[in-house]
PDB file of C-alpha atoms in Angstrom:
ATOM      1  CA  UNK A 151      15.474  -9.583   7.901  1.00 63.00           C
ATOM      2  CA  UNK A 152      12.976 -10.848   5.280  1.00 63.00           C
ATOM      3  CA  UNK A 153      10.176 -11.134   8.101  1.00 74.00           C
ATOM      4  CA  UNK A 154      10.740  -7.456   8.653  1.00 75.00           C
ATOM      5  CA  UNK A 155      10.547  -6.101   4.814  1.00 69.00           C
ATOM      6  CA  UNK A 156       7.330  -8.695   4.678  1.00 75.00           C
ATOM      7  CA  UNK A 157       5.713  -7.390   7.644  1.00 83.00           C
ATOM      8  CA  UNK A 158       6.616  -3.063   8.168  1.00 84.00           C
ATOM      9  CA  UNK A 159       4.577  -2.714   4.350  1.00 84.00           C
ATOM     10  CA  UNK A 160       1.298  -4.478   5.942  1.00 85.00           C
ATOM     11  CA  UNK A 161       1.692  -2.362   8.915  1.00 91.00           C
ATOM     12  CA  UNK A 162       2.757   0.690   7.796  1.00 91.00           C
ATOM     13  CA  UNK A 163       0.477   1.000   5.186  1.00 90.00           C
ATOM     14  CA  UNK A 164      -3.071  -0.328   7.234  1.00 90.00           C
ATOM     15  CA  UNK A 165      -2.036   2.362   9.661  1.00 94.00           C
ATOM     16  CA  UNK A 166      -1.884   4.833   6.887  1.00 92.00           C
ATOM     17  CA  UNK A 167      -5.735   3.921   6.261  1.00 90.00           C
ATOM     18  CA  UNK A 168      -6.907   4.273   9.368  1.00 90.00           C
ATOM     19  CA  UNK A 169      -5.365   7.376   9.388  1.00 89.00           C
ATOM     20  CA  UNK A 170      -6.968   8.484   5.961  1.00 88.00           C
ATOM     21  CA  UNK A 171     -10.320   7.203   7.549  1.00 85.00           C
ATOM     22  CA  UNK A 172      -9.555   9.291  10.440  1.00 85.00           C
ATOM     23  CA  UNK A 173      -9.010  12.713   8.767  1.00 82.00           C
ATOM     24  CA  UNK A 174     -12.090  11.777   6.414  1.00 76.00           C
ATOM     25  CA  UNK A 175     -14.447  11.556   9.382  1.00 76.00           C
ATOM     26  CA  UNK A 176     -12.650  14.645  11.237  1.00 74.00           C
ATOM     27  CA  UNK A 177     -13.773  16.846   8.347  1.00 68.00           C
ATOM     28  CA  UNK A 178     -17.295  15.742   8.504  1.00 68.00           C
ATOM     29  CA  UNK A 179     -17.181  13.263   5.797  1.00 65.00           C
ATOM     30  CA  UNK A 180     -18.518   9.461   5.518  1.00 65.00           C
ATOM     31  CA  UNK A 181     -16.814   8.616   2.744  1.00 63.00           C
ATOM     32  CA  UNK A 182     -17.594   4.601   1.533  1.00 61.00           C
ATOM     33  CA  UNK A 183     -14.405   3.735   0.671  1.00 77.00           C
ATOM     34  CA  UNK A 184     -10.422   4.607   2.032  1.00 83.00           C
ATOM     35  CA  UNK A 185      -9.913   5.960  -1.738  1.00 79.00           C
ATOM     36  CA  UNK A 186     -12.449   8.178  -1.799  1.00 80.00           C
ATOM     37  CA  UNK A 187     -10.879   9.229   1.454  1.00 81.00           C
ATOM     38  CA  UNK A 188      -7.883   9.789   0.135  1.00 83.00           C
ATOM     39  CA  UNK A 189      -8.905  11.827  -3.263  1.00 82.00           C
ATOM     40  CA  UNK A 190     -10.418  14.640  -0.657  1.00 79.00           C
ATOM     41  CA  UNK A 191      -7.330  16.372  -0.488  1.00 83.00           C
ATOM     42  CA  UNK A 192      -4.305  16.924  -2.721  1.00 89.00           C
ATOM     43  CA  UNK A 193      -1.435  16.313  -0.275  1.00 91.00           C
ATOM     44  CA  UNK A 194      -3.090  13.551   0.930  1.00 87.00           C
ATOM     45  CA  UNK A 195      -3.780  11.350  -1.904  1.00 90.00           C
ATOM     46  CA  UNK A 196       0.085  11.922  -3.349  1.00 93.00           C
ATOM     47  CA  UNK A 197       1.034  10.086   0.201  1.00 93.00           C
ATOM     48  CA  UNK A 198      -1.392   7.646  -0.307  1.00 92.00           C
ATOM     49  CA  UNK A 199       0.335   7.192  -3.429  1.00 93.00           C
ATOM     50  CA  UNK A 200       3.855   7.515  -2.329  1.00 94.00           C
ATOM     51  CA  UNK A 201       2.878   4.724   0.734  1.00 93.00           C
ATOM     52  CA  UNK A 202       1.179   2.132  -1.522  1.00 92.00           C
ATOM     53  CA  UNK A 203       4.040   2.557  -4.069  1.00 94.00           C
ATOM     54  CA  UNK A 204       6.762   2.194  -1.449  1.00 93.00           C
ATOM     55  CA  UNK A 205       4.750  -0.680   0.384  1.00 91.00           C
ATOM     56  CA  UNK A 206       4.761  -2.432  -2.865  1.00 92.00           C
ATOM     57  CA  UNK A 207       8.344  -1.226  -3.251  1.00 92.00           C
ATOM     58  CA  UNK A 208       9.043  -3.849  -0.117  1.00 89.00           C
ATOM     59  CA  UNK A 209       6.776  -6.508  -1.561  1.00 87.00           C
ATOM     60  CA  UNK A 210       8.818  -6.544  -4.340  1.00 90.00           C
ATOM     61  CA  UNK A 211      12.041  -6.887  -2.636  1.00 89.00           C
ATOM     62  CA  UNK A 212      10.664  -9.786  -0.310  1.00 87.00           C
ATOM     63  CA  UNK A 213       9.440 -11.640  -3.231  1.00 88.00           C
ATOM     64  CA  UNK A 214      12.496 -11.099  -4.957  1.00 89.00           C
ATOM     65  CA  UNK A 215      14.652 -12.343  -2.476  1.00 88.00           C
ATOM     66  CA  UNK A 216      12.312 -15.173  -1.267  1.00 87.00           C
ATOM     67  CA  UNK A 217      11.484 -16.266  -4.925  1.00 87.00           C
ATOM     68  CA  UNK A 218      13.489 -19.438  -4.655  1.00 88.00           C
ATOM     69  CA  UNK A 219      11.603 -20.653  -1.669  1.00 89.00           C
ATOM     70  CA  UNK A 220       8.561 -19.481  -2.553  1.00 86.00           C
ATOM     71  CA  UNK A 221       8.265 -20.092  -6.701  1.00 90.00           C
ATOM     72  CA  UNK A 222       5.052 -19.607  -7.334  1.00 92.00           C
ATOM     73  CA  UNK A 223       3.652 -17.537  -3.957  1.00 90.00           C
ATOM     74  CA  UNK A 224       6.321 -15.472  -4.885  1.00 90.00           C
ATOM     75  CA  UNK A 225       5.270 -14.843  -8.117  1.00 92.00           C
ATOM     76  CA  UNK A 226       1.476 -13.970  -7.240  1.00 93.00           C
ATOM     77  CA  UNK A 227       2.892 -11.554  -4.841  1.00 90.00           C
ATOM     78  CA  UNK A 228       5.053  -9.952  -7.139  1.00 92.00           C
ATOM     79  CA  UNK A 229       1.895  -9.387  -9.480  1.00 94.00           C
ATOM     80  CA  UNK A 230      -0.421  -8.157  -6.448  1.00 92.00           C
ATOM     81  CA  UNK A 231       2.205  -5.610  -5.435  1.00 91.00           C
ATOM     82  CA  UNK A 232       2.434  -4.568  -8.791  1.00 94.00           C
ATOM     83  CA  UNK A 233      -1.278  -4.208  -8.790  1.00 94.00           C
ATOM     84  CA  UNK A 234      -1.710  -2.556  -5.612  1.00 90.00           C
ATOM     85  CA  UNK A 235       0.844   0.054  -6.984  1.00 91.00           C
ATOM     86  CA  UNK A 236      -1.054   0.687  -9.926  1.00 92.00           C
ATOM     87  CA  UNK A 237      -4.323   0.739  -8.458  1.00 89.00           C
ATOM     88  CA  UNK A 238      -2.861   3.775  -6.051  1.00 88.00           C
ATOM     89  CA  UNK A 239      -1.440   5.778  -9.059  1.00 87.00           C
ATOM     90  CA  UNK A 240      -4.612   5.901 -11.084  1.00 83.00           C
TER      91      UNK A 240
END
């Protein structure tokens, strides 16, 4: 079960990129980055927001509940998903 709440966040959310990289380059744009991507349209940068925050939602929990196996790992994940969050919502 833990491999699963580790792994559907990495997928789920590179998908989501190459999806935002997709509709960028549909509309005529070469954007540089996914973010800038994303911040073309409204609707789509609140779901780029609402997939990093629930990918990092998961991270969370797997850290959590693998913190004491992984002590310290668990704690730099922790603080990246925490990052990754709050790199998506501002």
């Amino acid at each position: 079960m833990k491999s699963i709440i580790f792994f559907a966040p990495l997928i789920v959310v590179n998908l989501w990129h190459g999806v935002v990289i997709g509709m960028g380059r549909v509309r005529g744009g070469a954007f540089a980055s996914i973010s800038e991507s994303a911040v073309r349209s409204r609707r789509v940068f609140w779901a780029h927001r609402v997939v990093h925050v629930l990918g990092a939602g998961c991270f969370l929990v797997f850290a959590a509940v693998s913190l004491p196996s992984l002590r310290y790992i668990a704690v730099v994940l922790m603080a990246a998903a925490v990052l990754d969050a709050l790199q998506a919502l501002y």
